[in-house]
């Protein structure tokens, strides 16, 4: 394991260099603001007429078209949705890429699956925060950072790693630590994590538990608190202290019940399916499916979004989060991040 901290990174690798951050969404906003506040010369590259254009200007960023930003930059950091990066790269970035430039990403998807091809005399780097953009900004303002990953796919200049690490330091990531990886490892594990555990697995687990309780006649509000709301408290404990720390904080009854029953929920069938999901990712089957879906303007994704919005847990949850003031609190937190 190779981990880099502030003391290991010198931002001089980016002295006199211009970083163009392409995109001003979740990651683009957080990362460009942090890098700019850290003293880097940052341009935000956007399409004219999009919602982000005015937003980035209002936030005081130096905004240019993607083409102009690419022309001026030494480092082009592409923070657009993964499924459109290849198109935008081809049309608006590739024509202006010069030898010795660095093309940088926060996810290895388009390089690893070969949707984007970069000339040999250009660096290909990744600096990826392990968390959403709002957290990248919030923790930076609090004087800390979230952990990150760094990877080098192509080192044309001999200092590609220094450039990527300098970007990570300017984003605040080396305060928590930047772990070295490869494009392949980051891409495949990131996709697996979000599908099987973080986004896919956990929502299905919560909803299955919620539905079990509601169908058995318990109040939906109680079911929501038990299967969804409390999850955050448990995850926070695991995040800070590991499994043992969590077991130590819950009752012995919870510990015995949990340890003796959990493999009936995540059983051999579930583990077999996890392996299958990973293999679909490794073989590029998932990526092909997603490329077709996004080219067709996302009919399945839109349908799944619609179906989920009709789920009881979403209705009950929304009502409860309002009643407990949780949505208001989350909004205030977000506004605070944007205002500062
Ligand atoms: P977003 O979906 O938030 O990006 C939105 C931005 O992309 C907006 O500025 C939008 O501009 C622009 N955009 C969208 N469509 C187009 C288009 N057709 N042409 C030009 N610009 C367009 O992306 P994320 O921040 O979620 O993701 C960026 C990268 O970071 C991805 O590689 C992702 O995998 C990675 N990542 C994301 C994380 C996250 O938490 N979100 C975590 C770690 C990595 P406009 O307003 O004009 O539409
Ligand atoms: Mg991801
Ligand atoms: Mg309980």
mmCIF file of C-alpha atoms and ligand atoms in Angstrom:
data_model
loop_
_atom_site.group_PDB
_atom_site.id
_atom_site.type_symbol
_atom_site.label_atom_id
_atom_site.label_comp_id
_atom_site.label_asym_id
_atom_site.label_seq_id
_atom_site.Cartn_x
_atom_site.Cartn_y
_atom_site.Cartn_z
ATOM 1 C CA UNK A 1 0.000 0.000 0.000
ATOM 2 C CA UNK A 2 1.344 3.433 -0.925
ATOM 3 C CA UNK A 3 -0.347 6.374 0.786
ATOM 4 C CA UNK A 4 0.563 10.049 0.234
ATOM 5 C CA UNK A 5 -0.001 12.798 2.810
ATOM 6 C CA UNK A 6 0.454 16.598 2.640
ATOM 7 C CA UNK A 7 4.130 16.318 3.611
ATOM 8 C CA UNK A 8 4.838 13.973 0.674
ATOM 9 C CA UNK A 9 3.361 16.284 -1.977
ATOM 10 C CA UNK A 10 4.779 19.453 -3.482
ATOM 11 C CA UNK A 11 2.286 21.616 -5.366
ATOM 12 C CA UNK A 12 5.148 23.150 -7.348
ATOM 13 C CA UNK A 13 4.508 20.472 -9.997
ATOM 14 C CA UNK A 14 1.642 22.789 -10.967
ATOM 15 C CA UNK A 15 3.464 26.118 -10.635
ATOM 16 C CA UNK A 16 2.769 28.259 -13.725
ATOM 17 C CA UNK A 17 0.363 25.617 -15.010
ATOM 18 C CA UNK A 18 -3.304 26.150 -15.792
ATOM 19 C CA UNK A 19 -5.839 23.551 -14.752
ATOM 20 C CA UNK A 20 -9.081 23.430 -16.728
ATOM 21 C CA UNK A 21 -11.849 21.691 -14.818
ATOM 22 C CA UNK A 22 -14.412 20.551 -17.366
ATOM 23 C CA UNK A 23 -17.856 20.394 -15.755
ATOM 24 C CA UNK A 24 -19.316 22.118 -12.721
ATOM 25 C CA UNK A 25 -21.543 19.464 -11.189
ATOM 26 C CA UNK A 26 -21.035 17.519 -7.979
ATOM 27 C CA UNK A 27 -17.267 16.989 -8.398
ATOM 28 C CA UNK A 28 -16.517 19.905 -10.714
ATOM 29 C CA UNK A 29 -17.851 22.465 -8.274
ATOM 30 C CA UNK A 30 -16.134 21.049 -5.185
ATOM 31 C CA UNK A 31 -12.793 20.342 -6.814
ATOM 32 C CA UNK A 32 -12.477 23.555 -8.838
ATOM 33 C CA UNK A 33 -13.329 25.735 -5.840
ATOM 34 C CA UNK A 34 -10.844 23.896 -3.606
ATOM 35 C CA UNK A 35 -8.033 24.027 -6.186
ATOM 36 C CA UNK A 36 -8.695 27.701 -6.804
ATOM 37 C CA UNK A 37 -8.728 28.507 -3.070
ATOM 38 C CA UNK A 38 -5.442 26.582 -2.755
ATOM 39 C CA UNK A 39 -3.840 29.012 -5.197
ATOM 40 C CA UNK A 40 -3.874 27.039 -8.451
ATOM 41 C CA UNK A 41 -4.735 28.764 -11.698
ATOM 42 C CA UNK A 42 -8.114 27.249 -12.510
ATOM 43 C CA UNK A 43 -10.460 27.708 -15.464
ATOM 44 C CA UNK A 44 -13.873 26.068 -15.524
ATOM 45 C CA UNK A 45 -14.797 24.753 -18.982
ATOM 46 C CA UNK A 46 -18.529 24.529 -19.711
ATOM 47 C CA UNK A 47 -21.025 24.542 -22.553
ATOM 48 C CA UNK A 48 -22.665 27.905 -23.049
ATOM 49 C CA UNK A 49 -26.341 28.032 -22.126
ATOM 50 C CA UNK A 50 -26.188 25.128 -19.655
ATOM 51 C CA UNK A 51 -27.331 25.590 -16.063
ATOM 52 C CA UNK A 52 -23.773 25.390 -14.731
ATOM 53 C CA UNK A 53 -22.486 28.360 -16.728
ATOM 54 C CA UNK A 54 -24.239 31.012 -14.642
ATOM 55 C CA UNK A 55 -23.749 29.068 -11.420
ATOM 56 C CA UNK A 56 -19.968 28.906 -11.870
ATOM 57 C CA UNK A 57 -19.866 32.621 -12.774
ATOM 58 C CA UNK A 58 -21.947 33.486 -9.712
ATOM 59 C CA UNK A 59 -19.456 31.528 -7.605
ATOM 60 C CA UNK A 60 -16.686 33.755 -8.977
ATOM 61 C CA UNK A 61 -15.008 31.124 -11.155
ATOM 62 C CA UNK A 62 -13.160 31.931 -14.381
ATOM 63 C CA UNK A 63 -15.585 30.356 -16.896
ATOM 64 C CA UNK A 64 -14.833 29.623 -20.560
ATOM 65 C CA UNK A 65 -16.200 27.343 -23.234
ATOM 66 C CA UNK A 66 -14.849 23.801 -23.077
ATOM 67 C CA UNK A 67 -12.880 24.448 -26.286
ATOM 68 C CA UNK A 68 -11.262 27.649 -24.970
ATOM 69 C CA UNK A 69 -10.506 26.070 -21.610
ATOM 70 C CA UNK A 70 -8.874 23.074 -23.337
ATOM 71 C CA UNK A 71 -6.823 25.396 -25.559
ATOM 72 C CA UNK A 72 -5.423 27.352 -22.599
ATOM 73 C CA UNK A 73 -4.863 24.536 -20.142
ATOM 74 C CA UNK A 74 -1.859 22.411 -19.293
ATOM 75 C CA UNK A 75 -4.023 20.029 -17.278
ATOM 76 C CA UNK A 76 -7.517 19.144 -18.480
ATOM 77 C CA UNK A 77 -9.487 17.571 -15.642
ATOM 78 C CA UNK A 78 -12.638 15.989 -17.042
ATOM 79 C CA UNK A 79 -15.484 16.012 -14.507
ATOM 80 C CA UNK A 80 -18.489 15.430 -16.743
ATOM 81 C CA UNK A 81 -20.947 12.531 -16.367
ATOM 82 C CA UNK A 82 -19.032 9.395 -17.454
ATOM 83 C CA UNK A 83 -21.477 8.482 -20.226
ATOM 84 C CA UNK A 84 -20.941 11.758 -22.137
ATOM 85 C CA UNK A 85 -17.206 12.241 -21.598
ATOM 86 C CA UNK A 86 -16.128 10.436 -24.783
ATOM 87 C CA UNK A 87 -18.357 12.565 -27.027
ATOM 88 C CA UNK A 88 -17.297 15.833 -25.449
ATOM 89 C CA UNK A 89 -13.634 14.770 -25.476
ATOM 90 C CA UNK A 90 -13.760 13.906 -29.174
ATOM 91 C CA UNK A 91 -15.510 17.111 -30.260
ATOM 92 C CA UNK A 92 -14.377 19.816 -27.853
ATOM 93 C CA UNK A 93 -11.144 18.706 -26.192
ATOM 94 C CA UNK A 94 -9.079 16.390 -28.439
ATOM 95 C CA UNK A 95 -8.496 19.007 -31.187
ATOM 96 C CA UNK A 96 -6.707 21.274 -28.665
ATOM 97 C CA UNK A 97 -4.627 18.772 -26.702
ATOM 98 C CA UNK A 98 -0.896 19.526 -26.924
ATOM 99 C CA UNK A 99 2.139 17.285 -26.235
ATOM 100 C CA UNK A 100 3.057 17.363 -22.544
ATOM 101 C CA UNK A 101 -0.503 18.128 -21.421
ATOM 102 C CA UNK A 102 -2.203 16.056 -18.761
ATOM 103 C CA UNK A 103 -5.661 14.582 -19.236
ATOM 104 C CA UNK A 104 -7.050 13.905 -15.791
ATOM 105 C CA UNK A 105 -10.139 12.139 -14.440
ATOM 106 C CA UNK A 106 -11.837 11.303 -11.148
ATOM 107 C CA UNK A 107 -12.948 7.887 -12.390
ATOM 108 C CA UNK A 108 -11.115 5.519 -14.723
ATOM 109 C CA UNK A 109 -14.186 4.440 -16.676
ATOM 110 C CA UNK A 110 -13.564 5.982 -20.102
ATOM 111 C CA UNK A 111 -9.853 5.203 -20.191
ATOM 112 C CA UNK A 112 -10.077 1.690 -18.811
ATOM 113 C CA UNK A 113 -12.916 0.710 -21.145
ATOM 114 C CA UNK A 114 -11.217 2.558 -24.028
ATOM 115 C CA UNK A 115 -13.994 5.013 -24.870
ATOM 116 C CA UNK A 116 -11.437 7.834 -24.792
ATOM 117 C CA UNK A 117 -8.102 7.520 -26.604
ATOM 118 C CA UNK A 118 -5.375 9.995 -25.667
ATOM 119 C CA UNK A 119 -2.193 10.628 -27.725
ATOM 120 C CA UNK A 120 1.017 8.974 -26.494
ATOM 121 C CA UNK A 121 2.782 12.252 -25.741
ATOM 122 C CA UNK A 122 0.139 13.258 -23.180
ATOM 123 C CA UNK A 123 -0.189 12.169 -19.511
ATOM 124 C CA UNK A 124 -3.276 10.248 -18.396
ATOM 125 C CA UNK A 125 -3.888 10.621 -14.663
ATOM 126 C CA UNK A 126 -6.571 10.126 -12.089
ATOM 127 C CA UNK A 127 -7.209 11.919 -8.841
ATOM 128 C CA UNK A 128 -10.444 10.725 -7.288
ATOM 129 C CA UNK A 129 -11.994 11.792 -4.008
ATOM 130 C CA UNK A 130 -13.666 8.884 -2.211
ATOM 131 C CA UNK A 131 -16.907 10.760 -1.606
ATOM 132 C CA UNK A 132 -19.411 13.150 -3.181
ATOM 133 C CA UNK A 133 -18.403 16.653 -4.325
ATOM 134 C CA UNK A 134 -20.325 18.417 -1.560
ATOM 135 C CA UNK A 135 -18.179 16.525 0.983
ATOM 136 C CA UNK A 136 -15.007 17.459 -0.908
ATOM 137 C CA UNK A 137 -15.929 21.117 -0.445
ATOM 138 C CA UNK A 138 -17.343 20.909 3.065
ATOM 139 C CA UNK A 139 -14.368 19.070 4.556
ATOM 140 C CA UNK A 140 -11.943 21.440 2.777
ATOM 141 C CA UNK A 141 -13.682 24.437 4.345
ATOM 142 C CA UNK A 142 -13.471 22.711 7.707
ATOM 143 C CA UNK A 143 -9.706 22.466 7.228
ATOM 144 C CA UNK A 144 -9.571 18.782 6.485
ATOM 145 C CA UNK A 145 -10.301 16.596 3.455
ATOM 146 C CA UNK A 146 -11.646 13.267 2.411
ATOM 147 C CA UNK A 147 -9.365 10.418 1.297
ATOM 148 C CA UNK A 148 -8.559 10.078 -2.379
ATOM 149 C CA UNK A 149 -7.073 7.761 -4.969
ATOM 150 C CA UNK A 150 -4.328 8.499 -7.459
ATOM 151 C CA UNK A 151 -3.450 6.510 -10.587
ATOM 152 C CA UNK A 152 -1.232 7.029 -13.596
ATOM 153 C CA UNK A 153 -2.147 5.314 -16.855
ATOM 154 C CA UNK A 154 0.358 7.120 -19.076
ATOM 155 C CA UNK A 155 3.398 9.106 -17.965
ATOM 156 C CA UNK A 156 4.600 11.099 -20.963
ATOM 157 C CA UNK A 157 6.374 13.890 -19.086
ATOM 158 C CA UNK A 158 8.013 11.849 -16.333
ATOM 159 C CA UNK A 159 6.225 13.810 -13.599
ATOM 160 C CA UNK A 160 2.617 12.721 -14.140
ATOM 161 C CA UNK A 161 2.361 11.399 -10.580
ATOM 162 C CA UNK A 162 3.617 14.716 -9.150
ATOM 163 C CA UNK A 163 0.997 16.589 -11.187
ATOM 164 C CA UNK A 164 -1.851 14.321 -10.071
ATOM 165 C CA UNK A 165 -0.771 14.428 -6.431
ATOM 166 C CA UNK A 166 -0.474 18.231 -6.517
ATOM 167 C CA UNK A 167 -4.081 18.400 -7.722
ATOM 168 C CA UNK A 168 -5.088 16.063 -4.910
ATOM 169 C CA UNK A 169 -3.300 18.169 -2.323
ATOM 170 C CA UNK A 170 -4.965 21.333 -3.637
ATOM 171 C CA UNK A 171 -8.309 19.564 -3.300
ATOM 172 C CA UNK A 172 -7.544 18.742 0.332
ATOM 173 C CA UNK A 173 -7.303 14.994 -0.216
ATOM 174 C CA UNK A 174 -3.760 14.452 1.062
ATOM 175 C CA UNK A 175 -4.833 15.733 4.494
ATOM 176 C CA UNK A 176 -6.719 12.461 4.894
ATOM 177 C CA UNK A 177 -4.414 10.501 2.581
ATOM 178 C CA UNK A 178 -4.173 9.621 -1.102
ATOM 179 C CA UNK A 179 -3.864 5.925 -1.907
ATOM 180 C CA UNK A 180 -2.135 4.752 -5.080
ATOM 181 C CA UNK A 181 -4.101 2.499 -7.419
ATOM 182 C CA UNK A 182 -4.464 1.728 -11.141
ATOM 183 C CA UNK A 183 -7.154 2.756 -13.624
ATOM 184 C CA UNK A 184 -8.318 -0.857 -13.829
ATOM 185 C CA UNK A 185 -8.546 -1.379 -10.083
ATOM 186 C CA UNK A 186 -10.298 1.921 -9.394
ATOM 187 C CA UNK A 187 -12.806 1.493 -12.213
ATOM 188 C CA UNK A 188 -13.789 -2.105 -11.514
ATOM 189 C CA UNK A 189 -13.968 -1.752 -7.731
ATOM 190 C CA UNK A 190 -15.859 1.554 -7.936
ATOM 191 C CA UNK A 191 -18.510 0.044 -10.215
ATOM 192 C CA UNK A 192 -18.772 -3.068 -8.064
ATOM 193 C CA UNK A 193 -19.065 -1.055 -4.860
ATOM 194 C CA UNK A 194 -21.841 1.193 -6.098
ATOM 195 C CA UNK A 195 -23.784 -1.682 -7.680
ATOM 196 C CA UNK A 196 -23.533 -4.409 -5.067
ATOM 197 C CA UNK A 197 -23.103 -2.499 -1.808
ATOM 198 C CA UNK A 198 -23.175 1.267 -1.539
ATOM 199 C CA UNK A 199 -26.057 2.284 -3.799
ATOM 200 C CA UNK A 200 -27.692 -0.897 -5.103
ATOM 201 C CA UNK A 201 -27.216 -3.424 -2.309
ATOM 202 C CA UNK A 202 -27.996 -1.149 0.584
ATOM 203 C CA UNK A 203 -31.217 0.364 -0.819
ATOM 204 C CA UNK A 204 -32.552 -3.104 -1.627
ATOM 205 C CA UNK A 205 -31.636 -4.350 1.849
ATOM 206 C CA UNK A 206 -33.374 -1.392 3.508
ATOM 207 C CA UNK A 207 -36.486 -1.697 1.364
ATOM 208 C CA UNK A 208 -36.743 -5.466 1.839
ATOM 209 C CA UNK A 209 -36.579 -5.017 5.610
ATOM 210 C CA UNK A 210 -39.037 -2.129 5.550
ATOM 211 C CA UNK A 211 -41.525 -4.073 3.406
ATOM 212 C CA UNK A 212 -41.222 -7.170 5.643
ATOM 213 C CA UNK A 213 -42.204 -5.133 8.689
ATOM 214 C CA UNK A 214 -45.012 -3.201 6.971
ATOM 215 C CA UNK A 215 -46.514 -6.348 5.443
ATOM 216 C CA UNK A 216 -46.497 -7.899 8.910
ATOM 217 C CA UNK A 217 -48.719 -5.034 10.082
ATOM 218 C CA UNK A 218 -46.253 -2.745 11.853
ATOM 219 C CA UNK A 219 -46.560 1.038 11.452
ATOM 220 C CA UNK A 220 -44.602 2.211 8.381
ATOM 221 C CA UNK A 221 -43.101 5.069 10.403
ATOM 222 C CA UNK A 222 -41.680 2.639 12.956
ATOM 223 C CA UNK A 223 -40.448 0.403 10.142
ATOM 224 C CA UNK A 224 -38.724 3.394 8.511
ATOM 225 C CA UNK A 225 -36.930 4.422 11.694
ATOM 226 C CA UNK A 226 -35.790 0.864 12.321
ATOM 227 C CA UNK A 227 -34.605 -0.121 8.850
ATOM 228 C CA UNK A 228 -33.487 3.181 7.336
ATOM 229 C CA UNK A 229 -32.998 6.046 9.750
ATOM 230 C CA UNK A 230 -30.946 4.051 12.266
ATOM 231 C CA UNK A 231 -28.693 2.714 9.551
ATOM 232 C CA UNK A 232 -26.768 5.990 9.494
ATOM 233 C CA UNK A 233 -25.945 5.702 13.174
ATOM 234 C CA UNK A 234 -24.659 2.157 12.693
ATOM 235 C CA UNK A 235 -22.675 3.056 9.579
ATOM 236 C CA UNK A 236 -21.100 6.008 11.402
ATOM 237 C CA UNK A 237 -19.917 3.632 14.136
ATOM 238 C CA UNK A 238 -18.444 1.184 11.612
ATOM 239 C CA UNK A 239 -16.855 4.098 9.705
ATOM 240 C CA UNK A 240 -15.131 5.371 12.835
ATOM 241 C CA UNK A 241 -14.397 2.184 14.781
ATOM 242 C CA UNK A 242 -14.810 -0.850 12.525
ATOM 243 C CA UNK A 243 -17.101 -3.819 13.098
ATOM 244 C CA UNK A 244 -15.764 -4.494 16.605
ATOM 245 C CA UNK A 245 -16.353 -0.874 17.643
ATOM 246 C CA UNK A 246 -19.920 -1.048 16.387
ATOM 247 C CA UNK A 247 -20.641 -4.357 18.151
ATOM 248 C CA UNK A 248 -19.186 -2.859 21.295
ATOM 249 C CA UNK A 249 -21.600 0.088 21.184
ATOM 250 C CA UNK A 250 -24.811 -1.853 20.528
ATOM 251 C CA UNK A 251 -26.403 -4.152 23.112
ATOM 252 C CA UNK A 252 -25.238 -7.729 23.626
ATOM 253 C CA UNK A 253 -28.681 -8.765 22.420
ATOM 254 C CA UNK A 254 -28.145 -6.898 19.136
ATOM 255 C CA UNK A 255 -24.673 -8.352 18.807
ATOM 256 C CA UNK A 256 -25.789 -11.966 19.386
ATOM 257 C CA UNK A 257 -28.848 -11.580 17.124
ATOM 258 C CA UNK A 258 -26.884 -9.887 14.376
ATOM 259 C CA UNK A 259 -23.921 -12.251 14.361
ATOM 260 C CA UNK A 260 -26.064 -15.382 14.493
ATOM 261 C CA UNK A 261 -28.489 -14.341 11.706
ATOM 262 C CA UNK A 262 -26.613 -12.184 9.218
ATOM 263 C CA UNK A 263 -25.411 -14.966 6.913
ATOM 264 C CA UNK A 264 -29.025 -16.007 6.378
ATOM 265 C CA UNK A 265 -29.556 -12.610 4.699
ATOM 266 C CA UNK A 266 -26.299 -12.327 2.773
ATOM 267 C CA UNK A 267 -26.100 -16.038 2.008
ATOM 268 C CA UNK A 268 -24.180 -18.091 -0.568
ATOM 269 C CA UNK A 269 -26.670 -17.149 -3.285
ATOM 270 C CA UNK A 270 -26.053 -13.452 -2.616
ATOM 271 C CA UNK A 271 -22.299 -14.003 -2.707
ATOM 272 C CA UNK A 272 -22.562 -15.943 -5.974
ATOM 273 C CA UNK A 273 -24.522 -13.060 -7.478
ATOM 274 C CA UNK A 274 -21.869 -10.587 -6.277
ATOM 275 C CA UNK A 275 -19.238 -12.595 -8.180
ATOM 276 C CA UNK A 276 -21.445 -12.519 -11.256
ATOM 277 C CA UNK A 277 -21.920 -8.755 -10.996
ATOM 278 C CA UNK A 278 -18.133 -8.325 -10.689
ATOM 279 C CA UNK A 279 -17.507 -10.536 -13.689
ATOM 280 C CA UNK A 280 -20.019 -8.568 -15.803
ATOM 281 C CA UNK A 281 -18.043 -5.433 -14.902
ATOM 282 C CA UNK A 282 -14.662 -7.018 -15.679
ATOM 283 C CA UNK A 283 -15.788 -8.357 -19.035
ATOM 284 C CA UNK A 284 -17.261 -5.004 -20.092
ATOM 285 C CA UNK A 285 -20.826 -6.390 -20.193
ATOM 286 C CA UNK A 286 -22.140 -3.755 -17.785
ATOM 287 C CA UNK A 287 -20.397 -0.947 -19.664
ATOM 288 C CA UNK A 288 -21.949 -2.039 -22.970
ATOM 289 C CA UNK A 289 -25.401 -2.144 -21.411
ATOM 290 C CA UNK A 290 -24.940 1.341 -19.920
ATOM 291 C CA UNK A 291 -23.629 2.759 -23.222
ATOM 292 C CA UNK A 292 -26.699 1.454 -25.074
ATOM 293 C CA UNK A 293 -29.006 2.758 -22.368
ATOM 294 C CA UNK A 294 -27.527 6.252 -22.409
ATOM 295 C CA UNK A 295 -27.510 6.419 -26.217
ATOM 296 C CA UNK A 296 -31.220 5.516 -26.143
ATOM 297 C CA UNK A 297 -31.787 8.469 -23.706
ATOM 298 C CA UNK A 298 -32.106 6.236 -20.654
ATOM 299 C CA UNK A 299 -35.531 4.577 -20.947
ATOM 300 C CA UNK A 300 -34.773 1.911 -18.322
ATOM 301 C CA UNK A 301 -33.180 4.320 -15.886
ATOM 302 C CA UNK A 302 -36.131 6.690 -16.134
ATOM 303 C CA UNK A 303 -38.584 3.839 -15.605
ATOM 304 C CA UNK A 304 -36.669 2.545 -12.557
ATOM 305 C CA UNK A 305 -36.558 6.063 -11.106
ATOM 306 C CA UNK A 306 -40.317 6.367 -11.556
ATOM 307 C CA UNK A 307 -41.027 2.977 -9.980
ATOM 308 C CA UNK A 308 -38.870 3.741 -6.978
ATOM 309 C CA UNK A 309 -40.513 7.108 -6.409
ATOM 310 C CA UNK A 310 -43.793 5.225 -6.008
ATOM 311 C CA UNK A 311 -42.398 2.920 -3.318
ATOM 312 C CA UNK A 312 -43.990 3.280 0.098
ATOM 313 C CA UNK A 313 -40.638 3.746 1.839
ATOM 314 C CA UNK A 314 -39.950 6.871 -0.243
ATOM 315 C CA UNK A 315 -43.321 8.404 0.635
ATOM 316 C CA UNK A 316 -43.107 7.567 4.341
ATOM 317 C CA UNK A 317 -39.459 8.614 4.473
ATOM 318 C CA UNK A 318 -40.114 11.984 2.915
ATOM 319 C CA UNK A 319 -42.959 12.682 5.351
ATOM 320 C CA UNK A 320 -40.888 11.625 8.352
ATOM 321 C CA UNK A 321 -37.744 13.506 7.350
ATOM 322 C CA UNK A 322 -39.860 16.661 7.085
ATOM 323 C CA UNK A 323 -41.579 15.994 10.419
ATOM 324 C CA UNK A 324 -38.186 15.554 12.109
ATOM 325 C CA UNK A 325 -36.618 18.582 10.372
ATOM 326 C CA UNK A 326 -33.963 16.370 8.734
ATOM 327 C CA UNK A 327 -34.487 17.610 5.162
ATOM 328 C CA UNK A 328 -34.252 21.207 6.331
ATOM 329 C CA UNK A 329 -31.003 20.451 8.129
ATOM 330 C CA UNK A 330 -29.502 18.773 5.059
ATOM 331 C CA UNK A 331 -30.489 21.733 2.894
ATOM 332 C CA UNK A 332 -28.942 24.238 5.306
ATOM 333 C CA UNK A 333 -25.716 22.231 5.269
ATOM 334 C CA UNK A 334 -25.656 22.325 1.453
ATOM 335 C CA UNK A 335 -26.409 26.060 1.350
ATOM 336 C CA UNK A 336 -23.641 26.736 3.841
ATOM 337 C CA UNK A 337 -21.180 24.960 1.537
ATOM 338 C CA UNK A 338 -22.239 26.986 -1.489
ATOM 339 C CA UNK A 339 -22.364 30.366 0.288
ATOM 340 C CA UNK A 340 -18.899 30.243 1.897
HETATM 341 P P1 LIG B 1 -22.289 15.646 -12.792
HETATM 342 O O1 LIG B 1 -23.399 14.845 -13.336
HETATM 343 O O2 LIG B 1 -22.548 16.353 -11.499
HETATM 344 O O3 LIG B 1 -21.777 16.706 -13.915
HETATM 345 C C1 LIG B 1 -22.566 17.721 -14.298
HETATM 346 C C2 LIG B 1 -21.757 18.695 -15.141
HETATM 347 O O4 LIG B 1 -21.565 18.152 -16.446
HETATM 348 C C3 LIG B 1 -22.470 20.009 -15.298
HETATM 349 O O5 LIG B 1 -21.555 21.070 -15.226
HETATM 350 C C4 LIG B 1 -23.064 19.902 -16.690
HETATM 351 O O6 LIG B 1 -23.188 21.151 -17.328
HETATM 352 C C5 LIG B 1 -22.027 19.098 -17.406
HETATM 353 N N1 LIG B 1 -22.614 18.414 -18.562
HETATM 354 C C6 LIG B 1 -23.589 17.475 -18.547
HETATM 355 N N2 LIG B 1 -23.886 17.089 -19.804
HETATM 356 C C7 LIG B 1 -23.079 17.807 -20.622
HETATM 357 C C8 LIG B 1 -22.896 17.858 -22.040
HETATM 358 N N3 LIG B 1 -23.610 17.074 -22.855
HETATM 359 N N4 LIG B 1 -21.965 18.705 -22.539
HETATM 360 C C9 LIG B 1 -21.232 19.475 -21.717
HETATM 361 N N5 LIG B 1 -21.350 19.476 -20.381
HETATM 362 C C10 LIG B 1 -22.264 18.655 -19.840
HETATM 363 O O7 LIG B 1 -20.985 14.716 -12.674
HETATM 364 P P2 LIG B 1 -20.283 14.180 -11.344
HETATM 365 O O8 LIG B 1 -19.610 15.309 -10.658
HETATM 366 O O9 LIG B 1 -21.206 13.292 -10.587
HETATM 367 O O10 LIG B 1 -19.167 13.216 -11.987
HETATM 368 C C11 LIG B 1 -18.029 13.729 -12.639
HETATM 369 C C12 LIG B 1 -16.930 12.674 -12.611
HETATM 370 O O11 LIG B 1 -16.525 12.436 -11.258
HETATM 371 C C13 LIG B 1 -17.350 11.315 -13.156
HETATM 372 O O12 LIG B 1 -16.245 10.753 -13.807
HETATM 373 C C14 LIG B 1 -17.690 10.521 -11.907
HETATM 374 O O13 LIG B 1 -17.580 9.119 -12.054
HETATM 375 C C15 LIG B 1 -16.625 11.050 -10.957
HETATM 376 N N6 LIG B 1 -16.945 10.911 -9.531
HETATM 377 C C16 LIG B 1 -18.150 11.357 -9.058
HETATM 378 C C17 LIG B 1 -18.448 11.269 -7.732
HETATM 379 C C18 LIG B 1 -19.724 11.834 -7.195
HETATM 380 O O14 LIG B 1 -19.916 11.759 -6.001
HETATM 381 N N7 LIG B 1 -20.624 12.415 -7.978
HETATM 382 C C19 LIG B 1 -17.513 10.636 -6.765
HETATM 383 C C20 LIG B 1 -16.216 10.316 -7.355
HETATM 384 C C21 LIG B 1 -15.977 10.414 -8.693
HETATM 385 P P3 LIG B 1 -24.621 21.810 -17.697
HETATM 386 O O15 LIG B 1 -25.071 22.542 -16.505
HETATM 387 O O16 LIG B 1 -24.293 22.639 -18.865
HETATM 388 O O17 LIG B 1 -25.548 20.642 -18.033
HETATM 389 MG MG1 LIG B 2 -18.775 5.645 -9.314
HETATM 390 MG MG1 LIG B 3 -33.137 -1.495 17.580
#
